[in-house]
mmCIF file of C-alpha atoms in Angstrom:
data_model
loop_
_atom_site.group_PDB
_atom_site.id
_atom_site.type_symbol
_atom_site.label_atom_id
_atom_site.label_comp_id
_atom_site.label_asym_id
_atom_site.label_seq_id
_atom_site.Cartn_x
_atom_site.Cartn_y
_atom_site.Cartn_z
ATOM 1 C CA UNK A 1 132.329 56.335 130.547
ATOM 2 C CA UNK A 2 135.454 57.975 128.935
ATOM 3 C CA UNK A 3 134.929 61.795 128.600
ATOM 4 C CA UNK A 4 133.703 63.145 125.521
ATOM 5 C CA UNK A 5 136.863 64.976 123.535
ATOM 6 C CA UNK A 6 136.095 68.847 122.929
ATOM 7 C CA UNK A 7 135.660 67.631 119.209
ATOM 8 C CA UNK A 8 132.680 65.129 120.110
ATOM 9 C CA UNK A 9 130.817 67.900 121.872
ATOM 10 C CA UNK A 10 131.286 70.313 119.156
ATOM 11 C CA UNK A 11 129.904 68.182 117.038
ATOM 12 C CA UNK A 12 126.921 67.371 119.344
ATOM 13 C CA UNK A 13 126.390 70.959 119.826
ATOM 14 C CA UNK A 14 126.414 71.544 115.526
ATOM 15 C CA UNK A 15 123.696 68.627 116.015
ATOM 16 C CA UNK A 16 121.760 69.946 118.570
ATOM 17 C CA UNK A 17 121.432 73.419 117.136
ATOM 18 C CA UNK A 18 120.782 72.169 113.288
ATOM 19 C CA UNK A 19 117.417 69.833 115.160
ATOM 20 C CA UNK A 20 116.514 72.926 116.618
ATOM 21 C CA UNK A 21 116.522 74.870 113.939
ATOM 22 C CA UNK A 22 114.630 72.824 111.955
ATOM 23 C CA UNK A 23 111.511 71.379 113.835
ATOM 24 C CA UNK A 24 108.963 73.176 115.757
ATOM 25 C CA UNK A 25 109.748 74.425 119.145
ATOM 26 C CA UNK A 26 108.082 75.451 121.469
ATOM 27 C CA UNK A 27 108.692 78.418 124.286
ATOM 28 C CA UNK A 28 107.698 78.426 127.592
ATOM 29 C CA UNK A 29 107.396 82.262 127.187
ATOM 30 C CA UNK A 30 104.778 81.598 125.075
ATOM 31 C CA UNK A 31 102.038 81.253 127.353
ATOM 32 C CA UNK A 32 102.547 84.615 129.229
ATOM 33 C CA UNK A 33 99.691 85.856 126.502
ATOM 34 C CA UNK A 34 97.924 84.069 124.265
ATOM 35 C CA UNK A 35 99.269 85.109 120.438
ATOM 36 C CA UNK A 36 96.144 85.477 117.876
ATOM 37 C CA UNK A 37 96.532 84.063 114.769
ATOM 38 C CA UNK A 38 94.536 85.046 111.684
ATOM 39 C CA UNK A 39 94.027 82.345 109.239
ATOM 40 C CA UNK A 40 90.736 83.243 107.298
ATOM 41 C CA UNK A 41 89.211 85.530 105.197
ATOM 42 C CA UNK A 42 86.658 85.793 107.901
ATOM 43 C CA UNK A 43 88.929 86.781 110.345
ATOM 44 C CA UNK A 44 90.028 90.016 108.342
ATOM 45 C CA UNK A 45 86.579 91.083 107.966
ATOM 46 C CA UNK A 46 86.603 93.533 110.959
ATOM 47 C CA UNK A 47 90.059 95.261 109.693
ATOM 48 C CA UNK A 48 89.982 98.923 108.866
ATOM 49 C CA UNK A 49 92.248 100.900 106.432
ATOM 50 C CA UNK A 50 93.233 104.479 105.453
ATOM 51 C CA UNK A 51 94.222 105.139 101.415
ATOM 52 C CA UNK A 52 92.781 101.452 100.539
ATOM 53 C CA UNK A 53 91.916 101.353 97.224
ATOM 54 C CA UNK A 54 91.067 97.749 97.141
ATOM 55 C CA UNK A 55 91.188 94.723 99.063
ATOM 56 C CA UNK A 56 89.831 91.063 100.484
ATOM 57 C CA UNK A 57 90.065 87.670 101.600
ATOM 58 C CA UNK A 58 93.432 85.910 99.796
ATOM 59 C CA UNK A 59 94.592 82.428 100.724
ATOM 60 C CA UNK A 60 94.806 81.729 104.318
ATOM 61 C CA UNK A 61 94.382 85.811 105.038
ATOM 62 C CA UNK A 62 93.717 88.832 103.352
ATOM 63 C CA UNK A 63 95.162 91.339 100.935
ATOM 64 C CA UNK A 64 95.184 94.912 100.124
ATOM 65 C CA UNK A 65 95.894 97.332 97.440
ATOM 66 C CA UNK A 66 96.413 100.669 98.637
ATOM 67 C CA UNK A 67 98.126 104.143 97.208
ATOM 68 C CA UNK A 68 101.096 105.897 97.939
ATOM 69 C CA UNK A 69 100.846 105.874 101.578
ATOM 70 C CA UNK A 70 98.493 103.534 103.442
ATOM 71 C CA UNK A 71 97.497 102.098 106.811
ATOM 72 C CA UNK A 72 95.872 99.128 108.286
ATOM 73 C CA UNK A 73 94.240 98.512 111.456
ATOM 74 C CA UNK A 74 92.979 95.173 112.735
ATOM 75 C CA UNK A 75 90.395 94.783 115.039
ATOM 76 C CA UNK A 76 90.332 96.296 119.230
ATOM 77 C CA UNK A 77 91.564 92.540 120.049
ATOM 78 C CA UNK A 78 94.926 92.844 119.816
ATOM 79 C CA UNK A 79 96.882 95.390 121.179
ATOM 80 C CA UNK A 80 100.209 95.716 123.045
ATOM 81 C CA UNK A 81 99.789 94.046 126.524
ATOM 82 C CA UNK A 82 100.587 96.311 129.378
ATOM 83 C CA UNK A 83 103.811 95.576 131.557
ATOM 84 C CA UNK A 84 104.766 92.977 128.578
ATOM 85 C CA UNK A 85 107.481 93.012 126.222
ATOM 86 C CA UNK A 86 105.482 92.021 123.497
ATOM 87 C CA UNK A 87 106.554 91.640 119.806
ATOM 88 C CA UNK A 88 104.311 91.282 116.814
ATOM 89 C CA UNK A 89 105.120 88.270 114.573
ATOM 90 C CA UNK A 90 103.214 89.259 111.111
ATOM 91 C CA UNK A 91 103.962 87.264 108.279
ATOM 92 C CA UNK A 92 102.991 88.801 104.897
ATOM 93 C CA UNK A 93 104.341 89.074 101.412
ATOM 94 C CA UNK A 94 104.735 92.591 99.742
ATOM 95 C CA UNK A 95 104.361 93.346 96.029
ATOM 96 C CA UNK A 96 105.280 97.185 95.245
ATOM 97 C CA UNK A 97 105.427 98.848 98.704
ATOM 98 C CA UNK A 98 108.985 99.687 99.828
ATOM 99 C CA UNK A 99 108.572 99.851 103.330
ATOM 100 C CA UNK A 100 106.580 98.955 106.606
ATOM 101 C CA UNK A 101 106.388 100.411 109.915
ATOM 102 C CA UNK A 102 104.190 99.207 113.336
ATOM 103 C CA UNK A 103 101.792 101.976 114.733
ATOM 104 C CA UNK A 104 100.824 102.359 118.185
ATOM 105 C CA UNK A 105 98.203 104.235 120.037
ATOM 106 C CA UNK A 106 99.734 106.833 122.446
ATOM 107 C CA UNK A 107 98.468 108.232 125.720
ATOM 108 C CA UNK A 108 96.846 111.423 123.591
ATOM 109 C CA UNK A 109 94.710 108.610 121.100
ATOM 110 C CA UNK A 110 97.100 109.093 118.142
ATOM 111 C CA UNK A 111 98.777 106.715 116.193
ATOM 112 C CA UNK A 112 102.536 106.989 116.438
ATOM 113 C CA UNK A 113 105.605 104.595 115.220
ATOM 114 C CA UNK A 114 107.008 101.960 117.471
ATOM 115 C CA UNK A 115 109.171 100.002 115.088
ATOM 116 C CA UNK A 116 111.301 101.412 112.937
ATOM 117 C CA UNK A 117 110.520 101.112 109.176
ATOM 118 C CA UNK A 118 111.159 97.775 107.508
ATOM 119 C CA UNK A 119 112.313 97.104 104.379
ATOM 120 C CA UNK A 120 111.027 93.825 102.690
ATOM 121 C CA UNK A 121 112.560 92.055 100.905
ATOM 122 C CA UNK A 122 110.723 92.173 97.124
ATOM 123 C CA UNK A 123 110.748 88.616 96.064
ATOM 124 C CA UNK A 124 107.277 87.063 95.750
ATOM 125 C CA UNK A 125 107.826 85.189 98.934
ATOM 126 C CA UNK A 126 105.950 85.453 101.837
ATOM 127 C CA UNK A 127 108.217 86.411 104.919
ATOM 128 C CA UNK A 128 107.881 86.798 108.925
ATOM 129 C CA UNK A 129 108.830 89.457 110.896
ATOM 130 C CA UNK A 130 109.867 89.874 114.446
ATOM 131 C CA UNK A 131 108.871 93.478 115.332
ATOM 132 C CA UNK A 132 109.601 94.608 119.068
ATOM 133 C CA UNK A 133 106.389 96.615 120.333
ATOM 134 C CA UNK A 134 108.351 98.648 123.175
ATOM 135 C CA UNK A 135 109.894 101.709 120.704
ATOM 136 C CA UNK A 136 108.448 104.570 119.056
ATOM 137 C CA UNK A 137 107.979 108.461 119.686
ATOM 138 C CA UNK A 138 106.539 109.460 123.145
ATOM 139 C CA UNK A 139 104.457 107.794 126.033
ATOM 140 C CA UNK A 140 102.493 105.497 124.420
ATOM 141 C CA UNK A 141 99.160 104.002 125.471
ATOM 142 C CA UNK A 142 100.100 100.388 127.178
ATOM 143 C CA UNK A 143 96.657 98.626 126.154
ATOM 144 C CA UNK A 144 95.940 101.059 123.124
ATOM 145 C CA UNK A 145 95.810 99.459 119.512
ATOM 146 C CA UNK A 146 98.151 98.549 116.541
ATOM 147 C CA UNK A 147 97.908 99.424 113.468
ATOM 148 C CA UNK A 148 100.409 98.971 110.149
ATOM 149 C CA UNK A 149 101.886 102.019 107.674
ATOM 150 C CA UNK A 150 103.272 101.011 104.432
ATOM 151 C CA UNK A 151 104.627 103.233 101.939
ATOM 152 C CA UNK A 152 107.185 104.148 98.994
ATOM 153 C CA UNK A 153 105.151 103.083 96.305
ATOM 154 C CA UNK A 154 101.502 102.136 95.505
ATOM 155 C CA UNK A 155 100.862 98.395 95.286
ATOM 156 C CA UNK A 156 99.450 95.004 97.034
ATOM 157 C CA UNK A 157 100.127 93.488 100.109
ATOM 158 C CA UNK A 158 98.982 90.019 101.297
ATOM 159 C CA UNK A 159 98.821 89.470 105.349
ATOM 160 C CA UNK A 160 98.640 85.433 106.080
ATOM 161 C CA UNK A 161 98.938 86.015 109.676
ATOM 162 C CA UNK A 162 99.344 88.873 112.158
ATOM 163 C CA UNK A 163 100.364 87.800 116.395
ATOM 164 C CA UNK A 164 101.146 89.554 119.387
ATOM 165 C CA UNK A 165 103.500 87.477 121.281
ATOM 166 C CA UNK A 166 106.488 87.504 123.931
ATOM 167 C CA UNK A 167 109.759 86.640 122.101
ATOM 168 C CA UNK A 168 110.057 82.662 121.762
ATOM 169 C CA UNK A 169 113.614 82.222 121.075
ATOM 170 C CA UNK A 170 113.146 78.794 119.459
ATOM 171 C CA UNK A 171 110.421 80.040 116.591
ATOM 172 C CA UNK A 172 112.298 82.869 116.220
ATOM 173 C CA UNK A 173 115.131 81.015 115.052
ATOM 174 C CA UNK A 174 113.410 78.376 113.163
ATOM 175 C CA UNK A 175 111.535 81.400 111.602
ATOM 176 C CA UNK A 176 115.321 82.458 110.311
ATOM 177 C CA UNK A 177 116.293 79.435 109.498
ATOM 178 C CA UNK A 178 113.225 79.135 107.130
ATOM 179 C CA UNK A 179 114.132 82.437 105.491
ATOM 180 C CA UNK A 180 117.330 81.313 104.505
ATOM 181 C CA UNK A 181 115.813 78.259 102.565
ATOM 182 C CA UNK A 182 113.352 80.482 100.764
ATOM 183 C CA UNK A 183 113.597 80.322 97.512
ATOM 184 C CA UNK A 184 114.467 83.633 95.139
ATOM 185 C CA UNK A 185 111.505 83.707 92.583
ATOM 186 C CA UNK A 186 111.968 84.838 89.290
ATOM 187 C CA UNK A 187 110.784 88.452 88.841
ATOM 188 C CA UNK A 188 111.386 90.803 85.971
ATOM 189 C CA UNK A 189 111.916 93.634 88.249
ATOM 190 C CA UNK A 190 115.139 91.833 89.855
ATOM 191 C CA UNK A 191 116.558 89.190 87.131
ATOM 192 C CA UNK A 192 119.863 91.245 87.394
ATOM 193 C CA UNK A 193 120.306 92.044 90.709
ATOM 194 C CA UNK A 194 119.307 88.743 92.651
ATOM 195 C CA UNK A 195 119.437 89.807 96.356
ATOM 196 C CA UNK A 196 120.843 87.675 98.565
ATOM 197 C CA UNK A 197 118.662 86.209 101.181
ATOM 198 C CA UNK A 198 118.125 87.073 104.767
ATOM 199 C CA UNK A 199 118.776 86.214 108.369
ATOM 200 C CA UNK A 200 118.277 88.463 111.401
ATOM 201 C CA UNK A 201 117.336 91.347 109.246
ATOM 202 C CA UNK A 202 120.513 91.228 107.126
ATOM 203 C CA UNK A 203 121.213 89.791 103.586
ATOM 204 C CA UNK A 204 123.223 86.628 103.815
ATOM 205 C CA UNK A 205 126.547 88.519 102.172
ATOM 206 C CA UNK A 206 126.493 91.427 104.451
ATOM 207 C CA UNK A 207 126.853 88.734 107.092
ATOM 208 C CA UNK A 208 129.978 87.175 105.245
ATOM 209 C CA UNK A 209 131.195 90.710 104.395
ATOM 210 C CA UNK A 210 130.952 91.175 108.036
ATOM 211 C CA UNK A 211 132.701 87.868 108.738
ATOM 212 C CA UNK A 212 135.606 88.326 105.720
ATOM 213 C CA UNK A 213 136.434 91.900 107.856
ATOM 214 C CA UNK A 214 136.534 90.104 111.297
ATOM 215 C CA UNK A 215 139.220 87.919 109.766
ATOM 216 C CA UNK A 216 140.854 90.386 108.144
ATOM 217 C CA UNK A 217 141.377 92.590 110.754
ATOM 218 C CA UNK A 218 142.699 89.997 113.439
ATOM 219 C CA UNK A 219 144.902 88.896 110.594
ATOM 220 C CA UNK A 220 146.734 92.295 109.472
ATOM 221 C CA UNK A 221 147.604 92.597 113.154
ATOM 222 C CA UNK A 222 149.225 89.484 113.633
ATOM 223 C CA UNK A 223 151.391 89.847 110.057
ATOM 224 C CA UNK A 224 152.499 92.987 111.650
ATOM 225 C CA UNK A 225 153.914 91.225 115.283
ATOM 226 C CA UNK A 226 155.138 88.125 112.846
ATOM 227 C CA UNK A 227 158.487 87.429 111.685
ATOM 228 C CA UNK A 228 159.718 85.417 109.274
ATOM 229 C CA UNK A 229 157.950 82.319 108.296
ATOM 230 C CA UNK A 230 155.092 83.284 110.560
ATOM 231 C CA UNK A 231 153.981 86.267 108.060
ATOM 232 C CA UNK A 232 153.393 83.595 105.731
ATOM 233 C CA UNK A 233 151.692 80.916 107.666
ATOM 234 C CA UNK A 234 149.288 84.467 108.474
ATOM 235 C CA UNK A 235 148.526 85.169 105.022
ATOM 236 C CA UNK A 236 148.084 81.197 104.077
ATOM 237 C CA UNK A 237 145.292 80.901 106.811
ATOM 238 C CA UNK A 238 143.575 84.348 106.544
ATOM 239 C CA UNK A 239 143.269 83.466 102.573
ATOM 240 C CA UNK A 240 142.512 79.961 103.799
ATOM 241 C CA UNK A 241 139.696 81.157 105.528
ATOM 242 C CA UNK A 242 137.816 83.629 102.937
ATOM 243 C CA UNK A 243 138.362 80.970 100.243
ATOM 244 C CA UNK A 244 135.828 78.995 102.939
ATOM 245 C CA UNK A 245 133.749 82.075 103.298
ATOM 246 C CA UNK A 246 133.271 82.635 99.310
ATOM 247 C CA UNK A 247 132.602 79.014 99.149
ATOM 248 C CA UNK A 248 129.980 79.131 101.355
ATOM 249 C CA UNK A 249 128.529 81.918 99.690
ATOM 250 C CA UNK A 250 128.938 80.311 96.111
ATOM 251 C CA UNK A 251 127.192 76.907 97.453
ATOM 252 C CA UNK A 252 124.173 78.780 98.662
ATOM 253 C CA UNK A 253 123.896 81.009 95.317
ATOM 254 C CA UNK A 254 124.102 78.095 93.237
ATOM 255 C CA UNK A 255 121.366 76.618 95.493
ATOM 256 C CA UNK A 256 119.039 79.700 94.434
ATOM 257 C CA UNK A 257 119.957 79.569 91.090
ATOM 258 C CA UNK A 258 119.225 75.950 90.969
ATOM 259 C CA UNK A 259 115.659 76.890 92.344
ATOM 260 C CA UNK A 260 115.555 79.780 89.604
ATOM 261 C CA UNK A 261 116.456 76.914 86.467
ATOM 262 C CA UNK A 262 114.167 74.435 88.229
ATOM 263 C CA UNK A 263 111.407 77.367 87.748
ATOM 264 C CA UNK A 264 111.997 78.294 84.568
ATOM 265 C CA UNK A 265 112.587 74.350 83.857
ATOM 266 C CA UNK A 266 108.971 73.130 84.970
ATOM 267 C CA UNK A 267 107.129 76.057 83.761
ATOM 268 C CA UNK A 268 108.133 76.240 80.522
ATOM 269 C CA UNK A 269 110.192 73.343 79.067
ATOM 270 C CA UNK A 270 108.629 70.351 81.091
ATOM 271 C CA UNK A 271 104.478 71.157 79.996
ATOM 272 C CA UNK A 272 103.664 70.349 76.986
ATOM 273 C CA UNK A 273 103.599 73.233 73.990
ATOM 274 C CA UNK A 274 99.869 74.959 74.271
ATOM 275 C CA UNK A 275 100.667 75.198 78.398
ATOM 276 C CA UNK A 276 103.894 76.723 78.466
ATOM 277 C CA UNK A 277 104.152 80.114 80.097
ATOM 278 C CA UNK A 278 107.174 81.807 81.716
ATOM 279 C CA UNK A 279 107.379 81.746 85.371
ATOM 280 C CA UNK A 280 107.559 85.414 85.960
ATOM 281 C CA UNK A 281 104.368 86.238 84.272
ATOM 282 C CA UNK A 282 102.517 84.162 85.111
ATOM 283 C CA UNK A 283 99.302 82.717 83.023
ATOM 284 C CA UNK A 284 99.818 86.100 81.524
ATOM 285 C CA UNK A 285 100.179 84.315 77.677
ATOM 286 C CA UNK A 286 96.947 82.215 78.560
ATOM 287 C CA UNK A 287 95.594 85.531 79.005
ATOM 288 C CA UNK A 288 96.963 87.275 75.946
ATOM 289 C CA UNK A 289 95.278 83.900 73.353
ATOM 290 C CA UNK A 290 91.702 84.879 74.995
ATOM 291 C CA UNK A 291 92.270 88.175 73.452
ATOM 292 C CA UNK A 292 93.070 87.273 70.258
ATOM 293 C CA UNK A 293 89.769 85.102 70.462
ATOM 294 C CA UNK A 294 87.248 87.362 71.699
ATOM 295 C CA UNK A 295 88.868 91.177 70.740
ATOM 296 C CA UNK A 296 88.717 91.819 66.777
ATOM 297 C CA UNK A 297 91.491 93.109 65.404
ATOM 298 C CA UNK A 298 89.920 96.193 64.318
ATOM 299 C CA UNK A 299 88.584 97.039 67.747
ATOM 300 C CA UNK A 300 90.091 99.386 70.819
ATOM 301 C CA UNK A 301 89.858 98.581 73.987
ATOM 302 C CA UNK A 302 90.744 99.614 77.868
ATOM 303 C CA UNK A 303 93.047 97.141 79.504
ATOM 304 C CA UNK A 304 93.896 97.369 83.348
ATOM 305 C CA UNK A 305 96.122 95.085 85.240
ATOM 306 C CA UNK A 306 97.975 95.295 88.777
ATOM 307 C CA UNK A 307 100.779 95.764 88.438
ATOM 308 C CA UNK A 308 100.694 97.274 84.972
ATOM 309 C CA UNK A 309 104.431 96.587 84.562
ATOM 310 C CA UNK A 310 105.364 94.167 82.389
ATOM 311 C CA UNK A 311 102.242 93.446 81.322
ATOM 312 C CA UNK A 312 100.934 96.554 79.404
ATOM 313 C CA UNK A 313 103.818 97.099 77.127
ATOM 314 C CA UNK A 314 103.550 93.364 75.865
ATOM 315 C CA UNK A 315 99.659 93.048 75.754
ATOM 316 C CA UNK A 316 99.852 95.883 73.415
ATOM 317 C CA UNK A 317 102.967 94.246 71.370
ATOM 318 C CA UNK A 318 100.412 90.512 71.329
ATOM 319 C CA UNK A 319 97.266 92.342 70.108
ATOM 320 C CA UNK A 320 98.814 94.528 67.597
ATOM 321 C CA UNK A 321 97.363 96.675 65.742
ATOM 322 C CA UNK A 322 94.319 96.959 68.205
ATOM 323 C CA UNK A 323 94.166 100.195 70.162
ATOM 324 C CA UNK A 324 95.170 99.766 73.161
ATOM 325 C CA UNK A 325 94.153 102.753 76.366
ATOM 326 C CA UNK A 326 95.482 102.332 80.081
ATOM 327 C CA UNK A 327 97.025 104.379 82.822
ATOM 328 C CA UNK A 328 100.274 103.897 80.799
ATOM 329 C CA UNK A 329 99.988 103.860 77.110
ATOM 330 C CA UNK A 330 97.723 105.238 74.710
ATOM 331 C CA UNK A 331 97.618 103.823 71.620
ATOM 332 C CA UNK A 332 94.158 104.451 70.171
ATOM 333 C CA UNK A 333 92.086 106.732 67.587
ATOM 334 C CA UNK A 334 91.011 109.600 69.552
ATOM 335 C CA UNK A 335 86.594 109.649 68.957
ATOM 336 C CA UNK A 336 86.152 106.367 68.821
ATOM 337 C CA UNK A 337 84.604 104.349 71.159
ATOM 338 C CA UNK A 338 86.072 101.924 73.280
ATOM 339 C CA UNK A 339 83.960 99.152 73.721
ATOM 340 C CA UNK A 340 86.108 96.241 75.083
ATOM 341 C CA UNK A 341 87.713 96.284 78.679
ATOM 342 C CA UNK A 342 90.319 93.204 79.231
ATOM 343 C CA UNK A 343 91.069 92.902 82.560
ATOM 344 C CA UNK A 344 93.990 91.064 83.936
ATOM 345 C CA UNK A 345 94.590 90.066 87.283
ATOM 346 C CA UNK A 346 93.192 93.209 88.480
ATOM 347 C CA UNK A 347 90.425 91.832 91.980
ATOM 348 C CA UNK A 348 89.666 95.883 92.496
ATOM 349 C CA UNK A 349 87.412 95.601 89.247
ATOM 350 C CA UNK A 350 84.495 93.923 89.511
ATOM 351 C CA UNK A 351 80.970 93.267 87.263
ATOM 352 C CA UNK A 352 78.363 94.850 89.371
ATOM 353 C CA UNK A 353 75.179 92.342 87.859
ATOM 354 C CA UNK A 354 72.691 94.836 89.421
ATOM 355 C CA UNK A 355 73.771 97.748 86.869
ATOM 356 C CA UNK A 356 76.176 95.865 84.742
ATOM 357 C CA UNK A 357 78.595 98.596 84.630
ATOM 358 C CA UNK A 358 82.361 97.638 85.618
ATOM 359 C CA UNK A 359 83.204 98.849 89.011
ATOM 360 C CA UNK A 360 86.249 99.928 91.172
ATOM 361 C CA UNK A 361 86.421 98.995 94.578
ATOM 362 C CA UNK A 362 87.419 101.464 97.214
ATOM 363 C CA UNK A 363 86.947 102.511 100.748
ATOM 364 C CA UNK A 364 83.577 104.734 99.419
ATOM 365 C CA UNK A 365 82.306 101.373 98.462
ATOM 366 C CA UNK A 366 83.119 101.891 94.729
ATOM 367 C CA UNK A 367 82.756 103.846 91.509
ATOM 368 C CA UNK A 368 81.431 102.614 87.874
ATOM 369 C CA UNK A 369 84.197 102.745 85.266
ATOM 370 C CA UNK A 370 82.150 101.879 82.185
ATOM 371 C CA UNK A 371 78.419 101.936 80.944
ATOM 372 C CA UNK A 372 76.148 98.570 81.094
ATOM 373 C CA UNK A 373 77.893 95.679 78.814
ATOM 374 C CA UNK A 374 78.600 92.116 79.659
ATOM 375 C CA UNK A 375 81.603 89.555 80.316
ATOM 376 C CA UNK A 376 82.018 88.173 77.093
ATOM 377 C CA UNK A 377 84.413 85.424 78.689
ATOM 378 C CA UNK A 378 86.049 85.281 82.204
ATOM 379 C CA UNK A 379 89.778 83.789 82.192
ATOM 380 C CA UNK A 380 89.760 83.088 85.979
ATOM 381 C CA UNK A 381 87.982 84.942 89.182
ATOM 382 C CA UNK A 382 90.151 88.653 88.838
ATOM 383 C CA UNK A 383 90.891 88.833 84.910
ATOM 384 C CA UNK A 384 88.274 88.384 82.348
ATOM 385 C CA UNK A 385 86.909 90.656 78.714
ATOM 386 C CA UNK A 386 83.953 92.860 79.410
ATOM 387 C CA UNK A 387 82.052 94.524 76.278
ATOM 388 C CA UNK A 388 79.618 97.963 76.644
ATOM 389 C CA UNK A 389 76.359 97.651 75.222
ATOM 390 C CA UNK A 390 75.487 98.781 72.089
ATOM 391 C CA UNK A 391 73.119 101.584 72.848
ATOM 392 C CA UNK A 392 76.297 102.930 74.533
ATOM 393 C CA UNK A 393 78.818 102.807 71.260
#
């Protein structure tokens, strides 16, 4: 049998690499200690937190709402195994907080950082992070518990899976490949500054910038050493290399733009007129139609949503001339009762059937935010219109 040429061997290596990235990969090291994965809301029942304002199960995991800085702690089971080079592999979606870090129990029983702060993409996608657990400040208790701290801005965090495991190269590469192919969902907060996909902890454009520098520096060296036509060849090869880098970037950006345009088309253009929506606002306009039907034009109402922007400014526009009171907008008549409460996508506010009041759920079990009343109409599990009883108005 003829020996494979260098070109054929290179092609086989590329094909094998793509196969390892795309298809599920197992790693023998994964059996050294069993990873623990949370897959249902019941798995998260034993979690606790600090600075948590609301929370509960979400599809496949749990969702918590926290303040400017908040922490969550899993049950005592998941801990850093003694003597192991362990990693935390966590899959989560962050809607507002700007960073998170992993905490570990030190020998004094205090929870201290065991990782550098991580700045997650705010693109409404779930992301998988591999965080080494061997760092931190000062000696740590190797069998101590773990936690996660979030900060930078109040908001929601959804956790889909949480596991401690040894490093598995195949699984890590597969996660990186899936991260690279994630769609960049349309988000009003980043509509004019969409960041490229991430890979190995850096954005795609950052890697391409590093590659461009790696082309320019050797090109400059060989250009200074070349004579005559050699200088022209160096410039031409460097220019072609930079052009190839640009083409790769443009192809990936075009793929992202195609996904965004397809999302807009499927949500706004393709459905019948009565079912059209805007992907960045979800079903908000359907909730607005419900408010128009239920809340009289002369009434005043409280509005609550998480997050408030961009819904607060839009609902007051579509429900004008009704008087609105919210944490960000006050356009109501002082002295008059505000009997209606419009709650949109806020799982932290619930109707307490025993007292008939609205209750804001939190760590202390909840606090009442309205007199007794009834729900006039429910839009979905986290969205409804509430009316205070006549005796209170």
